[in-house]
Amino acid sequence: MSILNAIRDQWNDLHPKERELAGFLLEQPQQAVQMTISELAQRSGSSTATVSRFCRSFHFQNFADFKMRLAAELAQQPAQMQYQDIVAGNPLQEIVSAITANHLRSLTDTTRLLDLQQLRAAISALHSANRIDLYGAGTSGMIAQDFFHKLIRIGKAANVYSDPHMQITSASSLTERDVAVGISYSGETLETINALRCATEQGATAISITKFGNTALAGHASIRLFTSSAEAGMRRGDMASRMAQLHVVDILFTGLVSEHFDEYVPRLENSFHMVRRYTGKEEREPS
Amino acid sequence: MSILNAIRDQWNDLHPKERELAGFLLEQPQQAVQMTISELAQRSGSSTATVSRFCRSFHFQNFADFKMRLAAELAQQPAQMQYQDIVAGNPLQEIVSAITANHLRSLTDTTRLLDLQQLRAAISALHSANRIDLYGAGTSGMIAQDFFHKLIRIGKAANVYSDPHMQITSASSLTERDVAVGISYSGETLETINALRCATEQGATAISITKFGNTALAGHASIRLFTSSAEAGMRRGDMASRMAQLHVVDILFTGLVSEHFDEYVPRLENSFHMVRRYTGKEEREPS
DNA sequence: GATAATAAGAAAATTATTTACGCCTTCAAC
DNA sequence: GTTGAAGGCGTAAATAATTTTCTTATTATC
C-alpha cells in the first residue's frame, strides 16, 4: 500500500481540507477510485480544486493518474504480507519469510510507482550529460556508489560524493550541461538537499531519488524518481528502501544502455573483459 | 485476465474497427490504461465514438469504468519472467518489467536456496565473534560495506576491506575467536579467496557468501551461504546477484538482532536517534 | 436499382478536470 | 489592536475529455 502509506506518512504536513480528503481515501479507497473528482470532493467535504491540487502535490500527473495508480495498488491481492519490523526471538524461518516479503513488496510497490515519463527524462539527461555528480549520505551513499560503478563502466564522466564539503565543491562547478543526482530515502537529508540545490543554481539538471511523497529533496529536483515508502520501523532500518533504490538505479542504467545500445554495450563488455584479464584467471565472472 | 480474455473470446463478433482497437488493447494493455479515450482512438486507428461504444458493448458503464477495471486486472498478474539480459531499444515499460522480474526471481530463488542450519551457524558465529572482518571486491565490496554499516550500528567490532593488501594484513591478525566473511558472487575472486584462506589459517571462522555451486571461495569457508545463480549476462552485470547478496545480508543481520534482541535493539535505536540528532532537525528518518 | 440495416466518423452536447482569481484566515511585526 | 504578508481554499472560467446525436458510406436484401 505504498500510496496509502505515503498519505498516512505525510499526514502531519497536510492542510486541514487535505486531511479530510486523505481520511476519506484511507477509509474508502475502493470507492474513491470509482468516483469522479467532483464526487470525491463532495464526499470528502472539499472542492474539486483541492482534490486536483492534492494529487499534484503527491507528484501525480493529474487526478486520472492518481486514480489509476491507486486502483492498481488496491488490486494487489491482500495475501501479500505487510512490511514488518524486527521483533524478538522469531523463528529463523519466519524471519526469512518476513524479510523476503518485505523485499518483494518493496520492489513491486516501487515498480508500480515508477513514472515512465520521469524515467525517460532522467535517461535522456544522463545520456547527454557532460558530467554526472552523485550525492548521498549513509546507506543512500552506497546506492550512489553503486550507480557510480555502473556509470563509469560505460565511460560516463561520473563522480560520487558523500562528504558534504566535497559535494558542494563539486556541485558549484557544474554547468547547465551537467546532471546532479541526489539520493536520500527520507528526502530530508540536509547535506544532500543542499548539494542538489547548489547544482540547480548552477543550472545543472537535478534528479532526485527519494521515497514517494512530498519530500524536500524532490522539491529541489526537476526530475523526480520515487521508491515505495513504507512506514519506517527504525529497527528494520533501511533494508527494503535500499532494495527499492537499487531497483530504480538498475532500471535507470538498463534503460540508458538499452536506449543507446551501440554506444554503451561495447564499453560495458570491454570493462568486463579488462577486469577479467587484469585480476587473474581465477576471476571468471564479475564478483 | 478475464477482460482481455473476453475480448479475445468475442473477436469473431467484433466489427472491423473494433478489432483494430481490440488488437491494440491485447498487445499494449499497460499503455492503454494510461491513455485518454482520444489517444486510444488515435493509436488504434479508430475514433472516440467507437471506443466509447466498444466499452459499453462489453457492458461497462463507460470508458472510465472500463479503464479502471482493466487497470485493476493488469495489476494482479505478477508476470513471472525468466532472467533476461539487456537488449537493444526495448520499450521502457518492458525494461522495467524485465528488471523487476529478474530481481523478484533472484530474491525468491535465493530464499529457496537458503540453508537454515548454515544461517544459524553464521548468526551464532557473528554473535560471539570478537572481531569481524568483511572482504569483497567490486560490487561485492559494496555488499561488504553494507554489512559493515549494519554491524557497527549494533556495536560489533567489524571492519571491511577491499584492498587486497589490507585484507591480508587484517586477516593475518585474526584469532580463533574471530570471524571472516568473504563475499564474491562468482566465488572465484582471487583476492577474496586468499584473504579468507589466510583468516582460516589463523583459526578464524570463515563464512562465504557466493552463488550456489562448487566455488573456490565456498571451498575455503566453514560456513557457506549461497545466493541464486542465474547465468550471468555480462551486460546485465551483477544487478540481480547483488540484490540476492543483500538479501542474504539482511536476513543474517535481522536474524542476529532478533535472536539477541535485548542486547542489540537498544544500540540500533540509539544509533538511529544519534544520527538524527547530530545531522540536523531536517533529518527525520534514516536517509 | 431501391431500401434497409448498420458501421463509423464528425461534431455537438455533456461532463469532467484544471487553472486563474480572489476572498478569507492566520500569524507576525509594529 | 492594526496592518500586511502568506497561504489555504472555494468559485468560476477555461480547458479537456467523453458521450451522444447526427450524418454519411457501405453492404446485404428484395
XYZ file of C-alpha atoms (C1' of nucleotides) in Angstrom:
634
model
C 0.000 0.000 0.000
C 2.665 2.441 -0.892
C 0.369 5.252 -1.946
C -1.872 4.983 1.060
C 1.221 4.601 3.186
C 2.639 7.755 1.718
C -0.572 9.582 2.519
C -0.507 8.350 6.098
C 3.156 9.216 6.221
C 2.618 12.823 5.261
C -0.428 13.302 7.433
C 1.300 15.939 9.515
C 2.197 18.040 6.529
C -1.323 18.078 5.132
C -3.611 21.067 5.246
C -6.947 20.713 7.052
C -9.008 20.073 3.945
C -6.415 17.751 2.570
C -6.675 15.753 5.772
C -10.389 15.291 5.359
C -9.729 14.123 1.845
C -6.871 11.898 2.953
C -9.061 10.475 5.684
C -11.704 9.534 3.211
C -9.159 7.996 0.884
C -7.678 5.913 3.665
C -11.083 4.706 4.792
C -12.782 4.137 1.470
C -10.083 3.749 -1.131
C -12.073 1.187 -3.086
C -14.948 3.578 -3.531
C -12.733 6.555 -4.113
C -11.141 5.107 -7.230
C -14.535 4.708 -8.843
C -15.579 8.297 -8.291
C -15.136 11.365 -10.397
C -13.220 14.230 -8.932
C -16.389 16.110 -8.080
C -17.978 13.170 -6.303
C -14.799 12.675 -4.350
C -14.645 16.350 -3.494
C -18.203 16.306 -2.272
C -17.927 13.107 -0.263
C -14.751 14.263 1.428
C -16.078 17.734 2.134
C -13.660 19.611 -0.041
C -13.677 21.019 -3.545
C -12.559 19.748 -6.911
C -9.707 22.204 -6.917
C -8.427 20.866 -3.621
C -8.559 17.283 -4.835
C -6.748 18.209 -8.009
C -4.084 20.057 -6.093
C -3.777 17.196 -3.648
C -2.961 14.778 -6.450
C -0.368 17.067 -7.903
C 1.230 17.691 -4.539
C 1.873 13.959 -4.407
C 3.616 14.231 -7.746
C 0.973 12.512 -9.796
C 0.479 13.893 -13.246
C -3.158 14.612 -12.585
C -6.239 13.197 -10.956
C -6.616 10.449 -13.551
C -3.048 9.325 -12.984
C -3.657 9.202 -9.264
C -6.818 7.189 -9.670
C -5.201 4.647 -11.956
C -2.237 4.047 -9.718
C -4.326 3.794 -6.612
C -6.604 1.338 -8.372
C -3.625 -0.748 -9.407
C -2.383 -0.726 -5.863
C -5.718 -1.767 -4.437
C -5.974 -4.581 -6.919
C -2.956 -6.318 -5.437
C -4.158 -9.331 -3.590
C -4.007 -8.758 0.157
C -2.226 -12.098 0.514
C 0.979 -10.117 0.406
C 2.327 -9.509 3.851
C 2.658 -6.114 5.383
C 6.030 -4.556 5.927
C 7.330 -5.857 9.218
C 9.764 -4.568 11.741
C 12.306 -6.689 13.546
C 10.806 -8.371 16.572
C 12.234 -10.502 19.334
C 13.093 -14.153 19.045
C 11.239 -15.102 15.903
C 11.963 -18.500 14.479
C 14.510 -18.101 11.729
C 12.144 -19.429 9.125
C 9.707 -16.643 9.901
C 12.410 -14.029 9.711
C 13.388 -15.292 6.302
C 9.795 -15.128 5.129
C 9.263 -11.683 6.578
C 12.405 -10.227 5.041
C 11.648 -11.826 1.719
C 8.113 -10.496 1.803
C 9.364 -7.026 2.701
C 11.798 -7.005 -0.166
C 9.449 -8.400 -2.763
C 6.868 -5.932 -1.675
C 9.286 -3.078 -1.827
C 10.254 -3.938 -5.385
C 6.748 -4.414 -6.717
C 5.483 -1.282 -4.990
C 8.351 0.710 -6.414
C 7.758 -0.627 -9.880
C 4.140 0.370 -9.656
C 5.051 3.886 -8.604
C 7.542 4.438 -11.383
C 6.681 7.245 -13.723
C 7.878 6.352 -17.200
C 7.878 9.980 -18.248
C 10.247 10.950 -15.495
C 12.325 7.870 -16.148
C 12.671 8.780 -19.779
C 13.608 12.320 -18.864
C 16.239 11.029 -16.445
C 17.700 8.654 -19.005
C 17.890 11.338 -21.605
C 19.500 13.779 -19.170
C 22.075 11.218 -18.102
C 22.871 10.322 -21.677
C 23.571 13.838 -22.790
C 25.246 14.945 -19.585
C 28.735 16.258 -19.828
C 29.397 15.406 -16.183
C 27.328 13.473 -13.664
C 27.503 14.102 -9.927
C 26.012 11.670 -7.442
C 25.196 12.680 -3.870
C 24.084 10.520 -0.993
C 24.751 10.015 2.706
C 24.774 6.853 4.775
C 23.061 3.975 3.102
C 21.994 6.193 0.238
C 25.661 6.961 -0.213
C 26.147 3.322 -1.053
C 23.413 3.453 -3.618
C 25.177 6.432 -5.136
C 28.398 4.417 -5.174
C 26.657 1.596 -6.932
C 25.323 3.933 -9.573
C 28.785 5.384 -9.920
C 30.270 1.959 -10.572
C 27.753 1.399 -13.298
C 28.216 4.760 -14.957
C 31.971 4.590 -15.190
C 31.673 1.143 -16.741
C 30.059 2.786 -19.732
C 32.554 5.638 -19.784
C 30.405 8.385 -18.307
C 32.225 11.195 -16.536
C 30.631 10.463 -13.186
C 31.626 11.298 -9.635
C 30.202 10.339 -6.307
C 30.468 12.307 -3.072
C 29.396 11.559 0.468
C 31.412 14.300 2.090
C 29.241 17.454 2.315
C 32.159 19.756 1.587
C 33.128 17.839 -1.487
C 29.516 17.680 -2.582
C 29.197 21.449 -2.563
C 32.644 21.918 -4.036
C 31.793 19.712 -6.954
C 28.241 20.991 -7.340
C 29.491 24.555 -7.516
C 31.402 23.767 -10.682
C 28.569 22.138 -12.560
C 27.028 23.787 -15.605
C 23.757 23.531 -17.473
C 25.237 20.699 -19.494
C 25.645 18.581 -16.363
C 23.430 16.407 -14.225
C 23.283 16.036 -10.449
C 21.581 13.077 -8.811
C 20.552 13.370 -5.157
C 19.688 10.165 -3.346
C 18.008 10.034 0.043
C 15.302 7.695 1.171
C 13.756 10.179 3.556
C 14.291 13.023 1.136
C 15.190 15.193 4.106
C 18.932 14.734 4.374
C 20.190 18.298 4.656
C 23.572 17.772 3.037
C 22.115 16.074 0.004
C 19.407 18.708 -0.341
C 21.960 21.490 -0.211
C 24.184 19.822 -2.754
C 21.281 19.400 -5.136
C 20.176 22.996 -4.606
C 23.654 24.204 -5.335
C 23.743 22.136 -8.501
C 20.376 23.534 -9.569
C 21.607 27.088 -9.024
C 24.474 26.398 -11.384
C 21.968 25.368 -13.991
C 22.545 21.631 -13.843
C 19.665 19.206 -14.269
C 18.700 17.856 -10.854
C 17.403 14.323 -10.404
C 16.087 13.123 -7.063
C 15.592 9.579 -5.854
C 13.519 9.563 -2.676
C 10.652 7.793 -1.055
C 7.332 8.595 -2.570
C 5.736 11.748 -1.243
C 6.313 15.430 -0.932
C 9.886 15.474 0.258
C 12.242 18.415 0.432
C 14.771 16.794 -1.872
C 12.199 16.101 -4.557
C 11.123 19.714 -4.247
C 14.522 20.830 -5.444
C 14.730 18.410 -8.344
C 13.459 18.880 -11.849
C 13.256 15.142 -12.435
C 11.813 13.148 -9.571
C 12.080 9.404 -9.155
C 10.371 7.648 -6.312
C 10.660 4.457 -4.342
C 7.871 2.957 -2.290
C 7.504 4.394 1.166
C 6.678 2.015 3.940
C 6.358 3.367 7.417
C 9.882 3.339 8.709
C 10.488 0.950 11.541
C 13.722 2.230 12.951
C 14.851 -1.275 13.717
C 14.152 -2.594 10.314
C 16.191 0.316 9.165
C 16.605 0.870 5.521
C 16.788 -2.623 4.162
C 13.724 -2.607 1.966
C 14.176 1.005 0.920
C 17.735 0.279 -0.156
C 16.489 -2.554 -2.327
C 13.976 -0.211 -3.887
C 16.581 2.442 -4.578
C 18.903 -0.067 -6.198
C 15.972 -1.218 -8.233
C 15.470 2.282 -9.563
C 19.174 2.623 -10.277
C 19.152 -0.654 -12.171
C 16.206 0.419 -14.261
C 17.795 3.770 -15.000
C 21.026 2.143 -16.022
C 19.459 -0.583 -18.085
C 17.224 1.926 -19.798
C 20.226 4.083 -20.551
C 22.242 1.233 -22.007
C 19.352 -0.204 -23.934
C 18.447 3.100 -25.493
C 21.966 3.760 -26.689
C 22.959 0.196 -27.190
C 25.657 0.532 -29.806
C 27.469 3.191 -27.895
C 27.402 1.701 -24.418
C 27.400 -2.047 -24.779
C 30.901 -2.310 -26.278
C 32.236 -0.272 -23.377
C 30.345 -2.420 -20.909
C 31.730 -5.594 -22.411
C 35.202 -4.149 -22.603
C 35.188 -3.220 -18.924
C 34.070 -6.744 -18.180
C 36.882 -8.327 -20.168
C 39.502 -5.992 -18.826
C 38.577 -6.679 -15.221
C 38.826 -10.350 -16.045
C 42.176 -10.026 -17.696
C 43.823 -7.869 -15.090
C 42.590 -9.604 -11.969
C 43.819 -13.110 -12.727
C 42.444 -16.134 -14.475
C 40.552 -17.272 -11.460
C 38.172 -14.393 -11.957
C 35.695 -15.835 -14.414
C 32.791 -13.570 -13.764
C 32.205 -10.243 -12.091
C 32.414 -10.753 -8.383
C -7.285 -11.863 -17.371
C -10.987 -12.011 -17.663
C -11.405 -8.757 -19.518
C -8.677 -9.383 -22.065
C -9.869 -12.957 -22.361
C -13.366 -11.776 -23.007
C -12.088 -9.517 -25.742
C -10.166 -12.343 -27.352
C -13.217 -14.506 -26.942
C -15.524 -12.183 -28.790
C -13.047 -11.487 -31.531
C -15.247 -13.029 -34.201
C -18.207 -10.871 -33.321
C -16.269 -7.637 -33.479
C -16.619 -5.083 -36.223
C -13.521 -4.224 -38.247
C -12.656 -1.081 -36.330
C -13.375 -2.742 -33.058
C -10.884 -5.412 -33.975
C -8.166 -2.895 -34.517
C -8.979 -1.453 -31.153
C -9.141 -4.869 -29.530
C -5.836 -5.760 -31.108
C -4.190 -2.756 -29.623
C -5.696 -3.463 -26.229
C -4.462 -7.033 -26.266
C -0.972 -6.019 -27.274
C -0.464 -2.942 -25.168
C -2.888 -3.130 -22.279
C -0.453 -1.471 -19.902
C -0.202 1.572 -22.079
C -3.845 1.597 -22.966
C -4.994 2.095 -19.396
C -2.899 5.225 -19.134
C -4.391 6.862 -22.185
C -7.371 9.097 -22.672
C -10.105 7.935 -24.941
C -8.885 10.156 -27.742
C -5.303 8.943 -27.512
C -6.519 5.400 -27.543
C -8.758 6.093 -30.511
C -5.897 7.610 -32.428
C -3.364 4.910 -31.571
C -5.771 2.182 -32.521
C -6.883 3.885 -35.685
C -10.469 4.424 -34.702
C -12.481 7.270 -33.250
C -13.509 8.261 -29.767
C -17.060 7.322 -30.511
C -16.038 3.815 -31.459
C -14.022 3.344 -28.317
C -16.851 4.604 -26.184
C -19.314 2.262 -27.867
C -16.873 -0.596 -27.572
C -16.725 -0.189 -23.807
C -20.476 -0.127 -23.490
C -20.865 -3.142 -25.719
C -18.798 -5.026 -23.164
C -21.266 -3.907 -20.524
C -19.051 -1.447 -18.799
C -20.703 1.686 -17.506
C -18.473 3.885 -19.599
C -14.908 4.297 -20.715
C -13.688 5.289 -17.261
C -15.222 2.193 -15.751
C -13.544 0.060 -18.380
C -10.196 1.662 -17.762
C -10.364 1.184 -14.024
C -11.306 -2.441 -14.227
C -8.686 -3.233 -16.800
C -6.067 -1.468 -14.696
C -7.101 -3.474 -11.672
C -6.874 -6.645 -13.676
C -3.443 -5.849 -15.028
C -2.161 -5.099 -11.557
C -2.999 -8.619 -10.488
C -0.697 -10.547 -12.729
C 2.777 -10.948 -11.311
C 4.398 -11.589 -14.706
C 6.980 -14.149 -13.666
C 9.542 -13.937 -16.383
C 12.875 -15.537 -16.995
C 16.131 -13.834 -16.241
C 16.896 -11.504 -19.114
C 19.932 -9.713 -20.401
C 19.972 -6.146 -21.637
C 18.915 -5.908 -25.252
C 18.717 -3.058 -27.709
C 15.979 -0.498 -27.798
C 13.334 -2.163 -25.709
C 10.362 -0.076 -24.783
C 10.957 1.308 -21.324
C 7.930 -0.468 -19.961
C 9.410 -3.804 -20.937
C 12.740 -2.977 -19.399
C 11.013 -2.150 -16.157
C 9.133 -5.437 -16.229
C 12.230 -7.415 -17.098
C 14.361 -5.891 -14.361
C 11.602 -6.300 -11.835
C 11.134 -9.919 -12.828
C 14.868 -10.542 -12.601
C 15.055 -9.096 -9.140
C 11.966 -10.809 -7.801
C 13.180 -14.051 -9.209
C 16.600 -13.579 -7.733
C 15.162 -12.995 -4.278
C 12.739 -15.883 -4.276
C 15.318 -18.256 -5.714
C 17.802 -17.204 -3.075
C 15.275 -17.655 -0.317
C 14.582 -21.142 -1.574
C 18.279 -21.986 -1.548
C 18.876 -20.761 1.984
C 20.072 -23.361 4.424
C 18.695 -22.548 7.856
C 21.368 -24.622 9.557
C 24.142 -22.670 7.935
C 22.295 -19.454 8.622
C 22.001 -20.311 12.297
C 25.675 -21.196 12.413
C 26.588 -17.906 10.786
C 24.428 -15.914 13.185
C 25.882 -17.666 16.167
C 29.430 -17.129 14.914
C 28.806 -13.459 14.269
C 27.230 -13.008 17.661
C 30.115 -14.441 19.624
C 32.836 -13.046 17.401
C 35.401 -10.854 18.986
C 36.201 -9.204 15.683
C 34.510 -9.435 12.301
C 36.361 -8.936 9.023
C 34.494 -8.437 5.768
C 36.147 -8.965 2.398
C 34.810 -8.224 -1.049
C 35.911 -6.686 -4.338
C 33.986 -4.626 -6.840
C 30.265 -4.861 -6.382
C 30.684 -7.457 -3.694
C 32.810 -4.901 -1.916
C 29.733 -2.762 -1.674
C 27.766 -5.577 -0.163
C 30.521 -5.967 2.386
C 30.296 -2.230 3.081
C 26.598 -2.538 3.593
C 27.053 -5.358 6.057
C 29.701 -3.315 7.791
C 27.292 -0.388 8.209
C 24.807 -2.702 9.813
C 27.244 -4.382 12.144
C 28.723 -1.223 13.564
C 25.221 0.044 14.242
C 24.863 -2.694 16.802
C 28.321 -2.119 18.189
C 30.128 -5.062 16.641
C 33.870 -4.697 16.124
C 33.647 -5.030 12.362
C 35.956 -3.986 9.575
C 35.634 -4.029 5.856
C 38.448 -4.227 3.318
C 38.512 -4.043 -0.456
C 42.224 -3.501 -0.758
C 43.942 -6.915 -1.104
C 46.925 -5.842 0.977
C 44.744 -4.607 3.785
C 42.630 -7.734 3.586
C 45.640 -9.961 4.175
C 47.107 -7.610 6.758
C 43.914 -7.722 8.754
C 43.242 -11.426 8.200
C 46.706 -12.271 9.464
C 45.886 -10.861 12.860
C 42.616 -12.715 13.362
C 42.288 -15.441 16.010
C 40.011 -18.376 16.597
C 37.633 -16.045 18.405
C 37.090 -14.022 15.232
C 35.010 -14.306 12.114
C 35.890 -13.533 8.498
C 33.217 -13.093 5.848
C 34.202 -13.412 2.203
C 31.757 -12.134 -0.364
C 32.010 -12.816 -4.075
C 29.216 -13.628 -6.439
C 31.393 -15.757 -8.679
C 33.202 -17.243 -5.740
C 36.378 -17.064 -7.775
C 37.773 -13.658 -6.894
C 41.389 -14.396 -6.065
C 41.906 -11.644 -3.547
C 38.843 -12.540 -1.546
C 39.725 -16.227 -1.619
C 43.231 -15.543 -0.376
C 42.012 -13.313 2.402
C 39.569 -15.963 3.568
C 42.228 -18.648 3.385
C 44.560 -16.542 5.433
C 41.827 -15.973 8.016
C 41.131 -19.699 8.184
C 44.791 -20.428 8.745
C 44.741 -18.124 11.746
C 41.900 -20.184 13.134
C 39.109 -17.705 12.476
C 35.652 -18.903 11.458
C 35.220 -18.341 7.729
C 31.854 -17.507 6.217
C 31.368 -17.342 2.456
C 28.598 -15.693 0.509
C 28.704 -16.822 -3.115
C 26.478 -18.017 -5.880
C 25.200 -21.515 -5.415
C 27.569 -24.185 -6.599
C 31.005 -25.525 -6.024
C 33.010 -22.329 -5.916
C 36.555 -21.865 -4.732
C 35.565 -19.365 -2.081
C 32.948 -21.644 -0.569
C 35.579 -24.364 -0.526
C 37.627 -22.365 1.929
C 34.756 -21.484 4.215
C 33.401 -23.451 7.121
C 30.012 -21.780 6.871
C 28.651 -21.409 3.357
C 25.798 -19.152 2.378
C 24.512 -19.144 -1.159
C 22.632 -16.863 -3.472
C 20.812 -17.982 -6.569
C 22.995 -18.354 -9.600
C 21.455 -17.159 -12.788
C 23.543 -17.386 -15.879
C 25.432 -14.139 -15.906
C 24.776 -11.984 -18.897
C 27.801 -9.792 -18.873
C 25.737 -6.846 -19.917
C 23.183 -7.348 -17.267
C 26.118 -7.424 -14.969
C 25.586 -8.120 -11.350
C 22.319 -6.416 -10.691
C 20.239 -9.388 -9.665
C 23.093 -11.109 -7.890
C 23.745 -8.010 -5.856
C 20.100 -7.967 -4.786
C 20.404 -11.580 -3.725
C 23.549 -10.921 -1.734
C 21.972 -8.002 0.055
C 19.026 -10.215 0.769
C 21.279 -12.708 2.497
C 22.992 -9.946 4.424
C 19.626 -8.604 5.557
C 18.492 -11.990 6.727
C 21.745 -12.561 8.575
C 21.520 -9.205 10.247
C 17.853 -9.453 11.137
C 18.353 -12.939 12.486
C 21.247 -11.722 14.569
C 19.319 -8.817 16.024
C 16.169 -10.821 16.586
C 17.978 -13.598 18.381
C 19.709 -11.229 20.746
C 17.028 -8.642 20.851
C 17.642 -7.059 24.242
C 21.297 -6.568 23.561
C 21.187 -5.219 20.029
C 17.954 -3.324 19.645
C 18.799 -0.567 22.138
C 22.048 0.010 20.269
C 20.253 0.037 16.981
C 17.730 2.560 18.206
C 20.406 4.636 19.808
C 22.382 4.852 16.585
C 19.205 5.893 14.859
C 18.494 8.686 17.331
C 22.051 9.905 17.400
C 22.280 10.187 13.641
C 19.069 12.137 13.777
C 20.266 14.448 16.469
C 23.675 15.190 15.029
C 22.736 15.693 11.437
C 20.169 18.469 11.882
C 16.464 18.649 12.524
C 15.675 18.263 8.887
C 16.818 14.702 9.096
C 13.692 12.951 10.235
C 14.472 9.434 9.131
C 17.496 7.480 8.044
C 18.451 8.522 4.579
C -31.713 -0.453 -58.526
C -34.118 0.759 -54.282
C -34.335 0.088 -49.464
C -32.984 -1.210 -45.035
C -29.513 -2.009 -41.759
C -25.575 -0.905 -39.668
C -20.622 0.705 -39.238
C -18.264 4.523 -38.028
C -16.734 9.370 -38.033
C -17.727 14.483 -37.273
C -19.426 17.402 -34.465
C -22.482 18.882 -30.791
C -23.625 18.331 -26.148
C -22.411 16.948 -21.915
C -19.455 16.104 -18.339
C -15.046 16.219 -16.018
C -10.762 18.444 -14.734
C -7.521 22.082 -14.257
C -6.299 26.784 -13.679
C -6.894 31.661 -12.546
C -8.615 34.608 -9.448
C -9.779 36.436 -5.233
C -11.630 36.060 -0.620
C -10.643 34.778 3.865
C -7.961 33.205 7.710
C -3.755 33.117 10.233
C 0.205 34.795 12.067
C 3.812 38.020 12.826
C 5.513 42.686 13.189
C 4.768 47.030 14.794
C -5.127 46.087 18.394
C -3.865 47.085 13.463
C -1.726 46.057 9.386
C 0.409 43.359 5.961
C 2.079 39.077 4.051
C 1.419 34.318 3.117
C -1.080 30.778 2.040
C -5.348 27.758 2.138
C -9.261 27.033 -0.375
C -13.564 27.696 -2.999
C -15.813 29.766 -7.188
C -15.938 30.171 -11.667
C -13.739 30.361 -16.102
C -11.062 27.797 -19.227
C -9.726 23.587 -20.906
C -10.010 18.834 -21.774
C -12.326 14.541 -22.107
C -16.325 11.740 -23.017
C -20.796 10.587 -24.680
C -24.458 11.199 -27.778
C -26.505 12.678 -31.873
C -26.461 13.234 -36.453
C -24.823 12.085 -40.773
C -22.601 9.553 -44.404
C -20.977 5.448 -46.544
C -21.254 0.679 -47.282
C -23.272 -3.638 -47.824
C -26.985 -7.012 -47.977
C -31.638 -7.985 -49.400
C -35.616 -7.767 -52.014
